[in-house]
């Protein structure tokens, strides 16, 4: 029988009816991928996720139309709701009355009121959270780190900036006397997720951590990547809440929660993947889980078609990123060998950080294959 894991001594952060950290059971989270303004669809998905075991359900809010919908959604579900703010931090004041937690990304605060110091914006968010009995999540993401911090580190160091950003926000929030927050440090590379979270927990063991691999992709590979990151962290007592991000159609979104619960059960029982390769020796497809912001509902199908189309290159160490919208698409495809990010009618194709053009949803697949063939040929590799 496995030894019970001694969890990090984090403080408890209440989110509606659950508490993250403080020795409470690890909370599984998920996120709605419906259009937030579609109240009926979003309520149905929030309820389905909660019934599958999601302790917190996140919803993306970008417009006042979404805010209005959120008020109606709140009346129709008992799920603990978290809202995901991206570019407009000021929406927090309008959404906080309807949710239990607000997630902000430090790397997106500069998008609005560029001359206002980020510290003022965080003070505003903490005030809003206190007024409306909400928790906060400081959600740092590898592809969208605050540019002011990014430039202080060498280009090859992707973990240092994430860590510095998280730590400076912890310092500020605590200086303001605001302790009801958790932190996430996400990357699409499981090894980086492990390193970033171990380093953070070493410095701030009292802060509850939300664990996840961003753009883990389609199952089963997306679940495997997530396990590679989460197992060693959970086994050493790091992590108070988790999300498994999967690129699946809306009707299968509950699989994120099932996968999360299975990982927790397996870690508790000592059933670990063990010493596995991280996938970096072969073709690595990263794709976002989609959300309300997805530009075209064909995105999930596109991601699956990219996987099928590129199967012949499975043995080559190439990364292809497929992203659903412009919020994270341009940044998160920069590091990939080939990247696709969706617009309403076109898909933007990239080679590294260079844009190759925008193509129709059908047309882009042939262009992608041509680029992949050229990349393989340039390396002198032979397709078996
Ligand atoms: S890339 Fe866009 S559509 Fe995909 S999860 Fe992120 S915000 Fe949502």
PDB file of C-alpha atoms in Angstrom, residues 44-297:
ATOM      1  CA  UNK A  44     -26.097  22.776 -19.014  1.00  0.00           C
ATOM      2  CA  UNK A  45     -22.339  22.418 -19.322  1.00  0.00           C
ATOM      3  CA  UNK A  46     -21.621  23.886 -15.879  1.00  0.00           C
ATOM      4  CA  UNK A  47     -24.112  21.464 -14.337  1.00  0.00           C
ATOM      5  CA  UNK A  48     -22.706  18.505 -16.285  1.00  0.00           C
ATOM      6  CA  UNK A  49     -19.172  19.339 -15.145  1.00  0.00           C
ATOM      7  CA  UNK A  50     -20.297  19.767 -11.522  1.00  0.00           C
ATOM      8  CA  UNK A  51     -22.173  16.448 -11.660  1.00  0.00           C
ATOM      9  CA  UNK A  52     -19.034  14.772 -13.009  1.00  0.00           C
ATOM     10  CA  UNK A  53     -17.209  16.036  -9.905  1.00  0.00           C
ATOM     11  CA  UNK A  54     -15.846  19.479 -10.772  1.00  0.00           C
ATOM     12  CA  UNK A  55     -15.561  21.449  -7.533  1.00  0.00           C
ATOM     13  CA  UNK A  56     -15.088  24.674  -9.488  1.00  0.00           C
ATOM     14  CA  UNK A  57     -16.291  25.471 -13.022  1.00  0.00           C
ATOM     15  CA  UNK A  58     -14.608  28.294 -14.913  1.00  0.00           C
ATOM     16  CA  UNK A  59     -16.315  30.502 -17.464  1.00  0.00           C
ATOM     17  CA  UNK A  60     -14.682  32.979 -19.836  1.00  0.00           C
ATOM     18  CA  UNK A  61     -16.026  36.527 -19.796  1.00  0.00           C
ATOM     19  CA  UNK A  62     -14.834  39.139 -22.268  1.00  0.00           C
ATOM     20  CA  UNK A  63     -17.768  41.470 -22.935  1.00  0.00           C
ATOM     21  CA  UNK A  64     -20.691  43.112 -21.170  1.00  0.00           C
ATOM     22  CA  UNK A  65     -22.937  40.680 -23.037  1.00  0.00           C
ATOM     23  CA  UNK A  66     -21.069  37.864 -21.284  1.00  0.00           C
ATOM     24  CA  UNK A  67     -21.491  39.688 -17.953  1.00  0.00           C
ATOM     25  CA  UNK A  68     -25.246  39.895 -18.444  1.00  0.00           C
ATOM     26  CA  UNK A  69     -25.341  36.210 -19.321  1.00  0.00           C
ATOM     27  CA  UNK A  70     -23.259  35.383 -16.262  1.00  0.00           C
ATOM     28  CA  UNK A  71     -25.849  36.929 -13.958  1.00  0.00           C
ATOM     29  CA  UNK A  72     -28.497  34.648 -15.505  1.00  0.00           C
ATOM     30  CA  UNK A  73     -26.176  31.609 -15.363  1.00  0.00           C
ATOM     31  CA  UNK A  74     -25.589  32.219 -11.640  1.00  0.00           C
ATOM     32  CA  UNK A  75     -29.336  31.977 -10.997  1.00  0.00           C
ATOM     33  CA  UNK A  76     -29.559  28.601 -12.741  1.00  0.00           C
ATOM     34  CA  UNK A  77     -26.637  26.583 -11.409  1.00  0.00           C
ATOM     35  CA  UNK A  78     -25.292  25.668  -7.994  1.00  0.00           C
ATOM     36  CA  UNK A  79     -21.795  24.972  -9.363  1.00  0.00           C
ATOM     37  CA  UNK A  80     -19.016  27.006  -7.779  1.00  0.00           C
ATOM     38  CA  UNK A  81     -18.158  29.457 -10.520  1.00  0.00           C
ATOM     39  CA  UNK A  82     -14.836  30.991 -11.404  1.00  0.00           C
ATOM     40  CA  UNK A  83     -14.505  33.580 -14.098  1.00  0.00           C
ATOM     41  CA  UNK A  84     -11.601  33.882 -16.464  1.00  0.00           C
ATOM     42  CA  UNK A  85     -10.556  37.450 -17.243  1.00  0.00           C
ATOM     43  CA  UNK A  86      -8.111  37.949 -20.054  1.00  0.00           C
ATOM     44  CA  UNK A  87      -7.507  41.320 -21.576  1.00  0.00           C
ATOM     45  CA  UNK A  88      -9.927  43.563 -19.673  1.00  0.00           C
ATOM     46  CA  UNK A  89      -9.249  43.371 -15.944  1.00  0.00           C
ATOM     47  CA  UNK A  90     -11.905  46.053 -15.304  1.00  0.00           C
ATOM     48  CA  UNK A  91     -14.692  43.546 -16.011  1.00  0.00           C
ATOM     49  CA  UNK A  92     -13.920  42.060 -12.579  1.00  0.00           C
ATOM     50  CA  UNK A  93     -16.165  44.624 -10.905  1.00  0.00           C
ATOM     51  CA  UNK A  94     -19.121  43.507 -13.024  1.00  0.00           C
ATOM     52  CA  UNK A  95     -18.561  39.745 -12.804  1.00  0.00           C
ATOM     53  CA  UNK A  96     -17.553  39.394  -9.155  1.00  0.00           C
ATOM     54  CA  UNK A  97     -21.132  39.614  -7.787  1.00  0.00           C
ATOM     55  CA  UNK A  98     -21.965  36.428  -9.714  1.00  0.00           C
ATOM     56  CA  UNK A  99     -18.949  34.200  -9.080  1.00  0.00           C
ATOM     57  CA  UNK A 100     -16.860  32.662  -6.326  1.00  0.00           C
ATOM     58  CA  UNK A 101     -13.428  33.195  -7.828  1.00  0.00           C
ATOM     59  CA  UNK A 102     -11.822  35.491 -10.377  1.00  0.00           C
ATOM     60  CA  UNK A 103      -8.784  34.381 -12.350  1.00  0.00           C
ATOM     61  CA  UNK A 104      -6.514  37.053 -13.781  1.00  0.00           C
ATOM     62  CA  UNK A 105      -3.399  36.646 -15.892  1.00  0.00           C
ATOM     63  CA  UNK A 106      -0.581  39.015 -14.823  1.00  0.00           C
ATOM     64  CA  UNK A 107       0.662  38.943 -18.411  1.00  0.00           C
ATOM     65  CA  UNK A 108      -2.561  40.484 -19.715  1.00  0.00           C
ATOM     66  CA  UNK A 109      -2.908  43.416 -17.297  1.00  0.00           C
ATOM     67  CA  UNK A 110      -0.978  45.746 -19.607  1.00  0.00           C
ATOM     68  CA  UNK A 111      -3.560  45.397 -22.398  1.00  0.00           C
ATOM     69  CA  UNK A 112      -5.830  48.069 -20.897  1.00  0.00           C
ATOM     70  CA  UNK A 113      -4.892  51.472 -19.456  1.00  0.00           C
ATOM     71  CA  UNK A 114      -1.274  50.980 -20.425  1.00  0.00           C
ATOM     72  CA  UNK A 115      -0.077  53.941 -18.364  1.00  0.00           C
ATOM     73  CA  UNK A 116      -1.720  52.773 -15.166  1.00  0.00           C
ATOM     74  CA  UNK A 117       0.748  50.814 -12.992  1.00  0.00           C
ATOM     75  CA  UNK A 118      -0.025  47.093 -12.727  1.00  0.00           C
ATOM     76  CA  UNK A 119       0.046  47.457  -8.940  1.00  0.00           C
ATOM     77  CA  UNK A 120      -3.023  49.747  -9.115  1.00  0.00           C
ATOM     78  CA  UNK A 121      -4.834  47.173 -11.241  1.00  0.00           C
ATOM     79  CA  UNK A 122      -4.121  44.378  -8.769  1.00  0.00           C
ATOM     80  CA  UNK A 123      -5.248  46.621  -5.897  1.00  0.00           C
ATOM     81  CA  UNK A 124      -8.493  47.155  -7.812  1.00  0.00           C
ATOM     82  CA  UNK A 125      -8.919  43.380  -8.272  1.00  0.00           C
ATOM     83  CA  UNK A 126      -8.256  42.663  -4.593  1.00  0.00           C
ATOM     84  CA  UNK A 127     -10.772  45.365  -3.539  1.00  0.00           C
ATOM     85  CA  UNK A 128     -13.396  43.876  -5.854  1.00  0.00           C
ATOM     86  CA  UNK A 129     -12.741  40.380  -4.500  1.00  0.00           C
ATOM     87  CA  UNK A 130     -13.112  41.530  -0.885  1.00  0.00           C
ATOM     88  CA  UNK A 131     -16.302  43.462  -1.634  1.00  0.00           C
ATOM     89  CA  UNK A 132     -17.935  40.480  -3.326  1.00  0.00           C
ATOM     90  CA  UNK A 133     -16.617  37.629  -1.152  1.00  0.00           C
ATOM     91  CA  UNK A 134     -14.514  36.147  -3.961  1.00  0.00           C
ATOM     92  CA  UNK A 135     -11.181  34.399  -4.136  1.00  0.00           C
ATOM     93  CA  UNK A 136      -8.551  35.257  -6.776  1.00  0.00           C
ATOM     94  CA  UNK A 137      -6.257  33.119  -8.877  1.00  0.00           C
ATOM     95  CA  UNK A 138      -3.013  34.575 -10.156  1.00  0.00           C
ATOM     96  CA  UNK A 139      -2.816  32.557 -13.373  1.00  0.00           C
ATOM     97  CA  UNK A 140       0.642  32.813 -14.933  1.00  0.00           C
ATOM     98  CA  UNK A 141       0.992  31.281 -18.364  1.00  0.00           C
ATOM     99  CA  UNK A 142       4.197  30.539 -20.289  1.00  0.00           C
ATOM    100  CA  UNK A 143       2.976  32.108 -23.519  1.00  0.00           C
ATOM    101  CA  UNK A 144       1.777  35.390 -22.029  1.00  0.00           C
ATOM    102  CA  UNK A 145       4.202  36.469 -19.318  1.00  0.00           C
ATOM    103  CA  UNK A 146       4.252  40.186 -18.464  1.00  0.00           C
ATOM    104  CA  UNK A 147       6.605  41.668 -21.106  1.00  0.00           C
ATOM    105  CA  UNK A 148       8.217  43.955 -18.489  1.00  0.00           C
ATOM    106  CA  UNK A 149       9.399  40.855 -16.614  1.00  0.00           C
ATOM    107  CA  UNK A 150      10.126  38.761 -19.698  1.00  0.00           C
ATOM    108  CA  UNK A 151      12.783  41.202 -20.894  1.00  0.00           C
ATOM    109  CA  UNK A 152      14.755  40.914 -17.644  1.00  0.00           C
ATOM    110  CA  UNK A 153      15.557  37.266 -18.369  1.00  0.00           C
ATOM    111  CA  UNK A 154      17.542  35.552 -21.135  1.00  0.00           C
ATOM    112  CA  UNK A 155      15.339  34.388 -24.019  1.00  0.00           C
ATOM    113  CA  UNK A 156      16.084  30.725 -23.295  1.00  0.00           C
ATOM    114  CA  UNK A 157      14.852  30.994 -19.685  1.00  0.00           C
ATOM    115  CA  UNK A 158      11.091  30.463 -19.731  1.00  0.00           C
ATOM    116  CA  UNK A 159      10.657  29.458 -16.101  1.00  0.00           C
ATOM    117  CA  UNK A 160      12.430  32.391 -14.418  1.00  0.00           C
ATOM    118  CA  UNK A 161       9.968  34.998 -15.788  1.00  0.00           C
ATOM    119  CA  UNK A 162       6.912  32.925 -14.827  1.00  0.00           C
ATOM    120  CA  UNK A 163       8.223  32.463 -11.339  1.00  0.00           C
ATOM    121  CA  UNK A 164       9.214  36.114 -10.912  1.00  0.00           C
ATOM    122  CA  UNK A 165       5.786  37.234 -12.103  1.00  0.00           C
ATOM    123  CA  UNK A 166       3.945  34.924  -9.694  1.00  0.00           C
ATOM    124  CA  UNK A 167       6.139  35.933  -6.777  1.00  0.00           C
ATOM    125  CA  UNK A 168       5.760  39.672  -7.323  1.00  0.00           C
ATOM    126  CA  UNK A 169       1.978  39.294  -7.402  1.00  0.00           C
ATOM    127  CA  UNK A 170       2.045  37.261  -4.180  1.00  0.00           C
ATOM    128  CA  UNK A 171       4.151  39.952  -2.540  1.00  0.00           C
ATOM    129  CA  UNK A 172       1.794  42.694  -3.648  1.00  0.00           C
ATOM    130  CA  UNK A 173      -1.413  40.874  -2.660  1.00  0.00           C
ATOM    131  CA  UNK A 174      -0.015  40.026   0.741  1.00  0.00           C
ATOM    132  CA  UNK A 175       1.226  43.584   1.184  1.00  0.00           C
ATOM    133  CA  UNK A 176      -2.374  44.618   0.627  1.00  0.00           C
ATOM    134  CA  UNK A 177      -3.470  42.150   3.300  1.00  0.00           C
ATOM    135  CA  UNK A 178      -5.220  39.955   0.703  1.00  0.00           C
ATOM    136  CA  UNK A 179      -4.575  36.262   1.357  1.00  0.00           C
ATOM    137  CA  UNK A 180      -7.540  34.625  -0.312  1.00  0.00           C
ATOM    138  CA  UNK A 181      -5.763  33.659  -3.504  1.00  0.00           C
ATOM    139  CA  UNK A 182      -4.070  30.737  -5.209  1.00  0.00           C
ATOM    140  CA  UNK A 183      -1.472  30.642  -7.981  1.00  0.00           C
ATOM    141  CA  UNK A 184      -0.985  28.654 -11.161  1.00  0.00           C
ATOM    142  CA  UNK A 185       2.127  28.361 -13.309  1.00  0.00           C
ATOM    143  CA  UNK A 186       1.276  26.606 -16.546  1.00  0.00           C
ATOM    144  CA  UNK A 187       3.274  25.562 -19.579  1.00  0.00           C
ATOM    145  CA  UNK A 188       2.579  23.113 -22.386  1.00  0.00           C
ATOM    146  CA  UNK A 189       5.797  21.248 -21.514  1.00  0.00           C
ATOM    147  CA  UNK A 190       5.165  18.923 -18.542  1.00  0.00           C
ATOM    148  CA  UNK A 191       8.796  19.095 -17.414  1.00  0.00           C
ATOM    149  CA  UNK A 192       8.565  22.889 -17.145  1.00  0.00           C
ATOM    150  CA  UNK A 193       5.311  22.637 -15.200  1.00  0.00           C
ATOM    151  CA  UNK A 194       7.070  20.402 -12.697  1.00  0.00           C
ATOM    152  CA  UNK A 195      10.099  22.661 -12.362  1.00  0.00           C
ATOM    153  CA  UNK A 196       8.102  25.908 -12.106  1.00  0.00           C
ATOM    154  CA  UNK A 197       5.773  24.533  -9.437  1.00  0.00           C
ATOM    155  CA  UNK A 198       8.505  22.844  -7.405  1.00  0.00           C
ATOM    156  CA  UNK A 199      10.493  26.089  -7.370  1.00  0.00           C
ATOM    157  CA  UNK A 200       7.437  28.153  -6.466  1.00  0.00           C
ATOM    158  CA  UNK A 201       6.358  25.772  -3.698  1.00  0.00           C
ATOM    159  CA  UNK A 202       9.909  25.854  -2.328  1.00  0.00           C
ATOM    160  CA  UNK A 203       9.688  29.616  -1.935  1.00  0.00           C
ATOM    161  CA  UNK A 204       6.012  30.000  -1.026  1.00  0.00           C
ATOM    162  CA  UNK A 205       4.860  26.703   0.507  1.00  0.00           C
ATOM    163  CA  UNK A 206       1.867  28.404   2.121  1.00  0.00           C
ATOM    164  CA  UNK A 207       0.262  29.514  -1.175  1.00  0.00           C
ATOM    165  CA  UNK A 208      -2.224  26.978  -2.632  1.00  0.00           C
ATOM    166  CA  UNK A 209      -1.299  25.866  -6.146  1.00  0.00           C
ATOM    167  CA  UNK A 210      -3.604  25.151  -9.061  1.00  0.00           C
ATOM    168  CA  UNK A 211      -1.846  22.597 -11.288  1.00  0.00           C
ATOM    169  CA  UNK A 212      -2.283  21.946 -14.979  1.00  0.00           C
ATOM    170  CA  UNK A 213      -0.542  21.557 -18.325  1.00  0.00           C
ATOM    171  CA  UNK A 214      -1.764  24.219 -20.696  1.00  0.00           C
ATOM    172  CA  UNK A 215      -2.796  23.081 -24.186  1.00  0.00           C
ATOM    173  CA  UNK A 216      -2.229  19.446 -23.211  1.00  0.00           C
ATOM    174  CA  UNK A 217      -4.168  18.483 -26.329  1.00  0.00           C
ATOM    175  CA  UNK A 218      -6.349  15.571 -27.310  1.00  0.00           C
ATOM    176  CA  UNK A 219      -6.823  12.420 -25.262  1.00  0.00           C
ATOM    177  CA  UNK A 220      -5.182  10.060 -24.681  1.00  0.00           C
ATOM    178  CA  UNK A 221      -1.947  12.034 -25.242  1.00  0.00           C
ATOM    179  CA  UNK A 222      -3.314  15.094 -23.402  1.00  0.00           C
ATOM    180  CA  UNK A 223      -4.070  13.006 -20.331  1.00  0.00           C
ATOM    181  CA  UNK A 224      -0.658  11.366 -20.496  1.00  0.00           C
ATOM    182  CA  UNK A 225       1.135  14.733 -20.694  1.00  0.00           C
ATOM    183  CA  UNK A 226      -0.867  15.981 -17.737  1.00  0.00           C
ATOM    184  CA  UNK A 227      -0.014  12.898 -15.705  1.00  0.00           C
ATOM    185  CA  UNK A 228       3.679  13.344 -16.467  1.00  0.00           C
ATOM    186  CA  UNK A 229       3.518  16.781 -14.835  1.00  0.00           C
ATOM    187  CA  UNK A 230       0.990  16.235 -12.071  1.00  0.00           C
ATOM    188  CA  UNK A 231       2.065  12.858 -10.716  1.00  0.00           C
ATOM    189  CA  UNK A 232       5.487  13.929  -9.412  1.00  0.00           C
ATOM    190  CA  UNK A 233       4.053  17.161  -8.033  1.00  0.00           C
ATOM    191  CA  UNK A 234       1.101  15.569  -6.255  1.00  0.00           C
ATOM    192  CA  UNK A 235       3.295  12.728  -5.004  1.00  0.00           C
ATOM    193  CA  UNK A 236       5.521  15.269  -3.254  1.00  0.00           C
ATOM    194  CA  UNK A 237       2.581  17.126  -1.727  1.00  0.00           C
ATOM    195  CA  UNK A 238       2.456  20.031  -4.177  1.00  0.00           C
ATOM    196  CA  UNK A 239      -0.943  21.027  -5.561  1.00  0.00           C
ATOM    197  CA  UNK A 240      -4.355  21.773  -4.048  1.00  0.00           C
ATOM    198  CA  UNK A 241      -6.499  21.927  -7.167  1.00  0.00           C
ATOM    199  CA  UNK A 242      -6.023  20.528 -10.671  1.00  0.00           C
ATOM    200  CA  UNK A 243      -7.353  20.855 -14.177  1.00  0.00           C
ATOM    201  CA  UNK A 244      -6.812  18.476 -17.075  1.00  0.00           C
ATOM    202  CA  UNK A 245      -7.197  20.608 -20.235  1.00  0.00           C
ATOM    203  CA  UNK A 246      -8.390  18.459 -23.121  1.00  0.00           C
ATOM    204  CA  UNK A 247      -9.265  19.279 -26.719  1.00  0.00           C
ATOM    205  CA  UNK A 248     -12.593  17.459 -26.917  1.00  0.00           C
ATOM    206  CA  UNK A 249     -16.010  18.363 -28.309  1.00  0.00           C
ATOM    207  CA  UNK A 250     -18.408  20.044 -25.881  1.00  0.00           C
ATOM    208  CA  UNK A 251     -20.420  16.872 -25.354  1.00  0.00           C
ATOM    209  CA  UNK A 252     -17.267  15.171 -23.996  1.00  0.00           C
ATOM    210  CA  UNK A 253     -16.046  18.007 -21.758  1.00  0.00           C
ATOM    211  CA  UNK A 254     -16.801  15.970 -18.615  1.00  0.00           C
ATOM    212  CA  UNK A 255     -13.848  13.766 -19.616  1.00  0.00           C
ATOM    213  CA  UNK A 256     -11.583  16.490 -18.189  1.00  0.00           C
ATOM    214  CA  UNK A 257     -13.108  15.901 -14.766  1.00  0.00           C
ATOM    215  CA  UNK A 258     -13.008  12.114 -15.073  1.00  0.00           C
ATOM    216  CA  UNK A 259      -9.344  12.263 -16.054  1.00  0.00           C
ATOM    217  CA  UNK A 260      -8.563  14.568 -13.123  1.00  0.00           C
ATOM    218  CA  UNK A 261     -10.308  12.303 -10.635  1.00  0.00           C
ATOM    219  CA  UNK A 262      -8.520   9.266 -12.044  1.00  0.00           C
ATOM    220  CA  UNK A 263      -5.134  10.961 -11.677  1.00  0.00           C
ATOM    221  CA  UNK A 264      -5.879  11.828  -8.040  1.00  0.00           C
ATOM    222  CA  UNK A 265      -7.072   8.293  -7.297  1.00  0.00           C
ATOM    223  CA  UNK A 266      -4.017   6.754  -8.971  1.00  0.00           C
ATOM    224  CA  UNK A 267      -1.554   9.027  -7.178  1.00  0.00           C
ATOM    225  CA  UNK A 268      -3.249   8.275  -3.850  1.00  0.00           C
ATOM    226  CA  UNK A 269      -2.950   4.543  -4.565  1.00  0.00           C
ATOM    227  CA  UNK A 270       0.647   4.826  -5.783  1.00  0.00           C
ATOM    228  CA  UNK A 271      -0.272   3.853  -9.372  1.00  0.00           C
ATOM    229  CA  UNK A 272       2.083   6.126 -11.296  1.00  0.00           C
ATOM    230  CA  UNK A 273       3.171   6.179 -14.918  1.00  0.00           C
ATOM    231  CA  UNK A 274       6.726   5.990 -13.638  1.00  0.00           C
ATOM    232  CA  UNK A 275       9.694   6.767 -15.810  1.00  0.00           C
ATOM    233  CA  UNK A 276       8.121   7.659 -19.103  1.00  0.00           C
ATOM    234  CA  UNK A 277       9.334   9.716 -21.978  1.00  0.00           C
ATOM    235  CA  UNK A 278       7.829  13.169 -22.109  1.00  0.00           C
ATOM    236  CA  UNK A 279       6.986  12.890 -25.798  1.00  0.00           C
ATOM    237  CA  UNK A 280       9.703  15.314 -26.812  1.00  0.00           C
ATOM    238  CA  UNK A 281      11.465  12.576 -28.787  1.00  0.00           C
ATOM    239  CA  UNK A 282       8.592  12.352 -31.223  1.00  0.00           C
ATOM    240  CA  UNK A 283       5.929  14.541 -32.780  1.00  0.00           C
ATOM    241  CA  UNK A 284       4.329  16.724 -30.119  1.00  0.00           C
ATOM    242  CA  UNK A 285       0.920  18.234 -30.869  1.00  0.00           C
ATOM    243  CA  UNK A 286      -0.227  20.849 -28.401  1.00  0.00           C
ATOM    244  CA  UNK A 287      -3.757  22.174 -28.654  1.00  0.00           C
ATOM    245  CA  UNK A 288      -5.895  24.360 -26.417  1.00  0.00           C
ATOM    246  CA  UNK A 289      -9.027  22.961 -24.744  1.00  0.00           C
ATOM    247  CA  UNK A 290     -11.169  25.671 -26.418  1.00  0.00           C
ATOM    248  CA  UNK A 291     -13.479  27.947 -24.457  1.00  0.00           C
ATOM    249  CA  UNK A 292     -16.076  30.646 -25.051  1.00  0.00           C
ATOM    250  CA  UNK A 293     -13.475  32.610 -26.993  1.00  0.00           C
ATOM    251  CA  UNK A 294     -12.951  29.994 -29.705  1.00  0.00           C
ATOM    252  CA  UNK A 295     -13.294  31.759 -33.050  1.00  0.00           C
ATOM    253  CA  UNK A 296     -14.854  28.895 -34.980  1.00  0.00           C
ATOM    254  CA  UNK A 297     -16.560  25.762 -33.741  1.00  0.00           C
TER     255      UNK A 297
END
